[in-house]
CSV table of C-alpha atoms in Angstrom, one decimal:
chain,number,residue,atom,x,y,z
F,140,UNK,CA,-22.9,-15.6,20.8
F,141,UNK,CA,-20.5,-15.4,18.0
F,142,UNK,CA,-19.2,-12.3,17.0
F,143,UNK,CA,-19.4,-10.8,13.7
F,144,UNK,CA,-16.2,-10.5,11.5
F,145,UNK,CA,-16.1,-7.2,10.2
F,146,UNK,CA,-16.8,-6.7,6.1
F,147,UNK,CA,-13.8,-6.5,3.7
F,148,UNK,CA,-14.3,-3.1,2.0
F,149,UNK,CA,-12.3,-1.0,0.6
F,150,UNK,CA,-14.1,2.4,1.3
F,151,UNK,CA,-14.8,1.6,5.1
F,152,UNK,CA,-12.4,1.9,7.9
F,153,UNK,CA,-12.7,-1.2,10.2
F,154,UNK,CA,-11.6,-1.3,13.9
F,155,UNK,CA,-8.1,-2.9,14.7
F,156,UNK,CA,-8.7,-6.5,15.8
F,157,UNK,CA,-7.4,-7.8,19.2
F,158,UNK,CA,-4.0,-9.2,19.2
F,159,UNK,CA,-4.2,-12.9,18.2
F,160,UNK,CA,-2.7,-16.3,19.7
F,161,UNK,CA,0.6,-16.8,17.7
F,162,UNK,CA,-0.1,-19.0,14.5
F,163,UNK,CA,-0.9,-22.7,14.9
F,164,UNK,CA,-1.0,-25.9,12.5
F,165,UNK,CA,-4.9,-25.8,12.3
F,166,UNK,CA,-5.4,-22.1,11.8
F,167,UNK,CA,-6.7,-21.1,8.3
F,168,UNK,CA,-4.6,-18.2,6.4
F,169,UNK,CA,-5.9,-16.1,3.9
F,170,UNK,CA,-3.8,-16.0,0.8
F,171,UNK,CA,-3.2,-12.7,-1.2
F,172,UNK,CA,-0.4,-12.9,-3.5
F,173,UNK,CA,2.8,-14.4,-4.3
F,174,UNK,CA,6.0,-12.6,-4.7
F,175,UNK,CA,10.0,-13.4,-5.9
F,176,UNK,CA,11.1,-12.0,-2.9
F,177,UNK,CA,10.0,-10.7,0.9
F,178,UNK,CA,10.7,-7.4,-0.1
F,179,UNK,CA,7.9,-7.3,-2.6
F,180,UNK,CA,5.4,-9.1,0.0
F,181,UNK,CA,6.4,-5.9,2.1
F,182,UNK,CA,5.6,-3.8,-0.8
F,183,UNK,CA,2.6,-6.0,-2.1
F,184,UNK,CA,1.1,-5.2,2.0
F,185,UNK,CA,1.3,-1.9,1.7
F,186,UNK,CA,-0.6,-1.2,-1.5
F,187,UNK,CA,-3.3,-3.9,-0.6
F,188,UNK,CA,-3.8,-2.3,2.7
F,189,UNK,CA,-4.2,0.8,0.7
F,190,UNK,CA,-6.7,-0.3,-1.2
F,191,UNK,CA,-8.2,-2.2,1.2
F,192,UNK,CA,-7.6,-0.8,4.5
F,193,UNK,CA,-9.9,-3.3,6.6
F,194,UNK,CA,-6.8,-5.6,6.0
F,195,UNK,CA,-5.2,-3.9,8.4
F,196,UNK,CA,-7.0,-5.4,11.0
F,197,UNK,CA,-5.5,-9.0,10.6
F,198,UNK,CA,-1.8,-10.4,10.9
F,199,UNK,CA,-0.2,-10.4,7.8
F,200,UNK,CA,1.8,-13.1,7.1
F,201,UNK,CA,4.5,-14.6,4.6
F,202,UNK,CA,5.9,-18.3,3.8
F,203,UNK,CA,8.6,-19.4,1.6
F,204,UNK,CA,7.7,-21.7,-1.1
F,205,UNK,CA,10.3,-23.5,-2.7
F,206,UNK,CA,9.1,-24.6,-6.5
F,207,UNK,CA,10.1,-25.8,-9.6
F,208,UNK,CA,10.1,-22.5,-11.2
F,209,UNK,CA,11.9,-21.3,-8.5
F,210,UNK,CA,11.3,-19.3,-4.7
F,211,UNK,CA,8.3,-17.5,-4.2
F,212,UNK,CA,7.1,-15.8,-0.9
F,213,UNK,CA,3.6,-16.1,-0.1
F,214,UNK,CA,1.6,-12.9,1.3
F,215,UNK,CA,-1.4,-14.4,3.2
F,216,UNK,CA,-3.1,-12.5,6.7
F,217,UNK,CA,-4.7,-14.7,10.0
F,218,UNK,CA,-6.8,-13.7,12.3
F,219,UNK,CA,-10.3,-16.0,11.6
F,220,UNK,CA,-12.3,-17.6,14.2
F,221,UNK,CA,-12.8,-20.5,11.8
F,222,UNK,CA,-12.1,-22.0,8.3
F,223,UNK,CA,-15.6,-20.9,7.2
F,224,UNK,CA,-15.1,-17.3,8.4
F,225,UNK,CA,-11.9,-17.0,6.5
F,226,UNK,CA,-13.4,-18.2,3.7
F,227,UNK,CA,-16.4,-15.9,3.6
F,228,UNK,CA,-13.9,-13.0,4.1
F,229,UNK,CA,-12.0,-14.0,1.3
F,230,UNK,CA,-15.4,-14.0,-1.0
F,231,UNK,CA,-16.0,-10.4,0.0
F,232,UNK,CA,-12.2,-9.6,-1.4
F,233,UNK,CA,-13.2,-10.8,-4.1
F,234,UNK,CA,-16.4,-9.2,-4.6
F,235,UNK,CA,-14.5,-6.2,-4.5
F,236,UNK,CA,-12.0,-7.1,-6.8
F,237,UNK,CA,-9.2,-8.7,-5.2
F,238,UNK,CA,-7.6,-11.5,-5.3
F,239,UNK,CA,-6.9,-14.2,-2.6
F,240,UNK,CA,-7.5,-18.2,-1.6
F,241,UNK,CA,-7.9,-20.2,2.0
F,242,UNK,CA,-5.3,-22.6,2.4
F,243,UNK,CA,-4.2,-24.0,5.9
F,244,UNK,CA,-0.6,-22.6,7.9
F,245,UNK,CA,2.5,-24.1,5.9
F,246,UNK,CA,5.3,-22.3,8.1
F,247,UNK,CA,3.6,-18.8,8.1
F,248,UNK,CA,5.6,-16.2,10.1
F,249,UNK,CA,4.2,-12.3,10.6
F,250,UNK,CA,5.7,-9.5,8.0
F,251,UNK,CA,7.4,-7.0,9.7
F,252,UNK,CA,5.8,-4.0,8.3
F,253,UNK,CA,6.3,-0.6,9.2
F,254,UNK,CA,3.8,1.3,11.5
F,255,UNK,CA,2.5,4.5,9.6
């Protein structure tokens, strides 16, 4: 029986997930934000697990992205069983009022945040 992914709420403590198989080509990342350098996706973690502490239960993750208007770092978490699941956390973000997209792993490594 599949197990049910906890809500994305901002009000609502959620329980730490398991520790997750390191990140492979096929696994679908949750993209929250985009930031000029790693040091702001550091900082960009820390107030969206504030305001949204069930983040906390999934691996955040950043990826450089080299474009034409320059280098941006990409903030995105893993930890979904699927694509679909990923997705349908995403739209619960957003329902309450964040921000975020599922795109697939492009060179994702974890964020080395500080444990509080």
């Amino acid at each position: 029986m599949p197990r049910k992914a906890p809500a994305i709420h901002h009000s609502k403590p959620m329980r730490a997930l398991a520790a997750r198989r390191p990140v492979g080509a096929g696994d679908a990342v949750m993209q929250l934000g985009s930031y000029r350098s790693p040091q702001q996706v550091t900082a960009g973690w820390n107030h969206l697990t504030q305001r949204y502490p069930a983040l906390r239960g999934y691996l955040p993750l950043r990826a450089r992205f080299d474009s034409p208007q320059g280098t941006y770092w990409r903030l995105s978490i893993q930890g979904f069983s699927t694509q679909r699941e990923a997705i349908a956390r995403c739209q619960q973000l957003k329902n309450n009022g964040g921000k975020c997209f599922v795109r697939g792993f492009a060179g994702d490594a974890p964020v080395q945040v500080a444990s509080n």
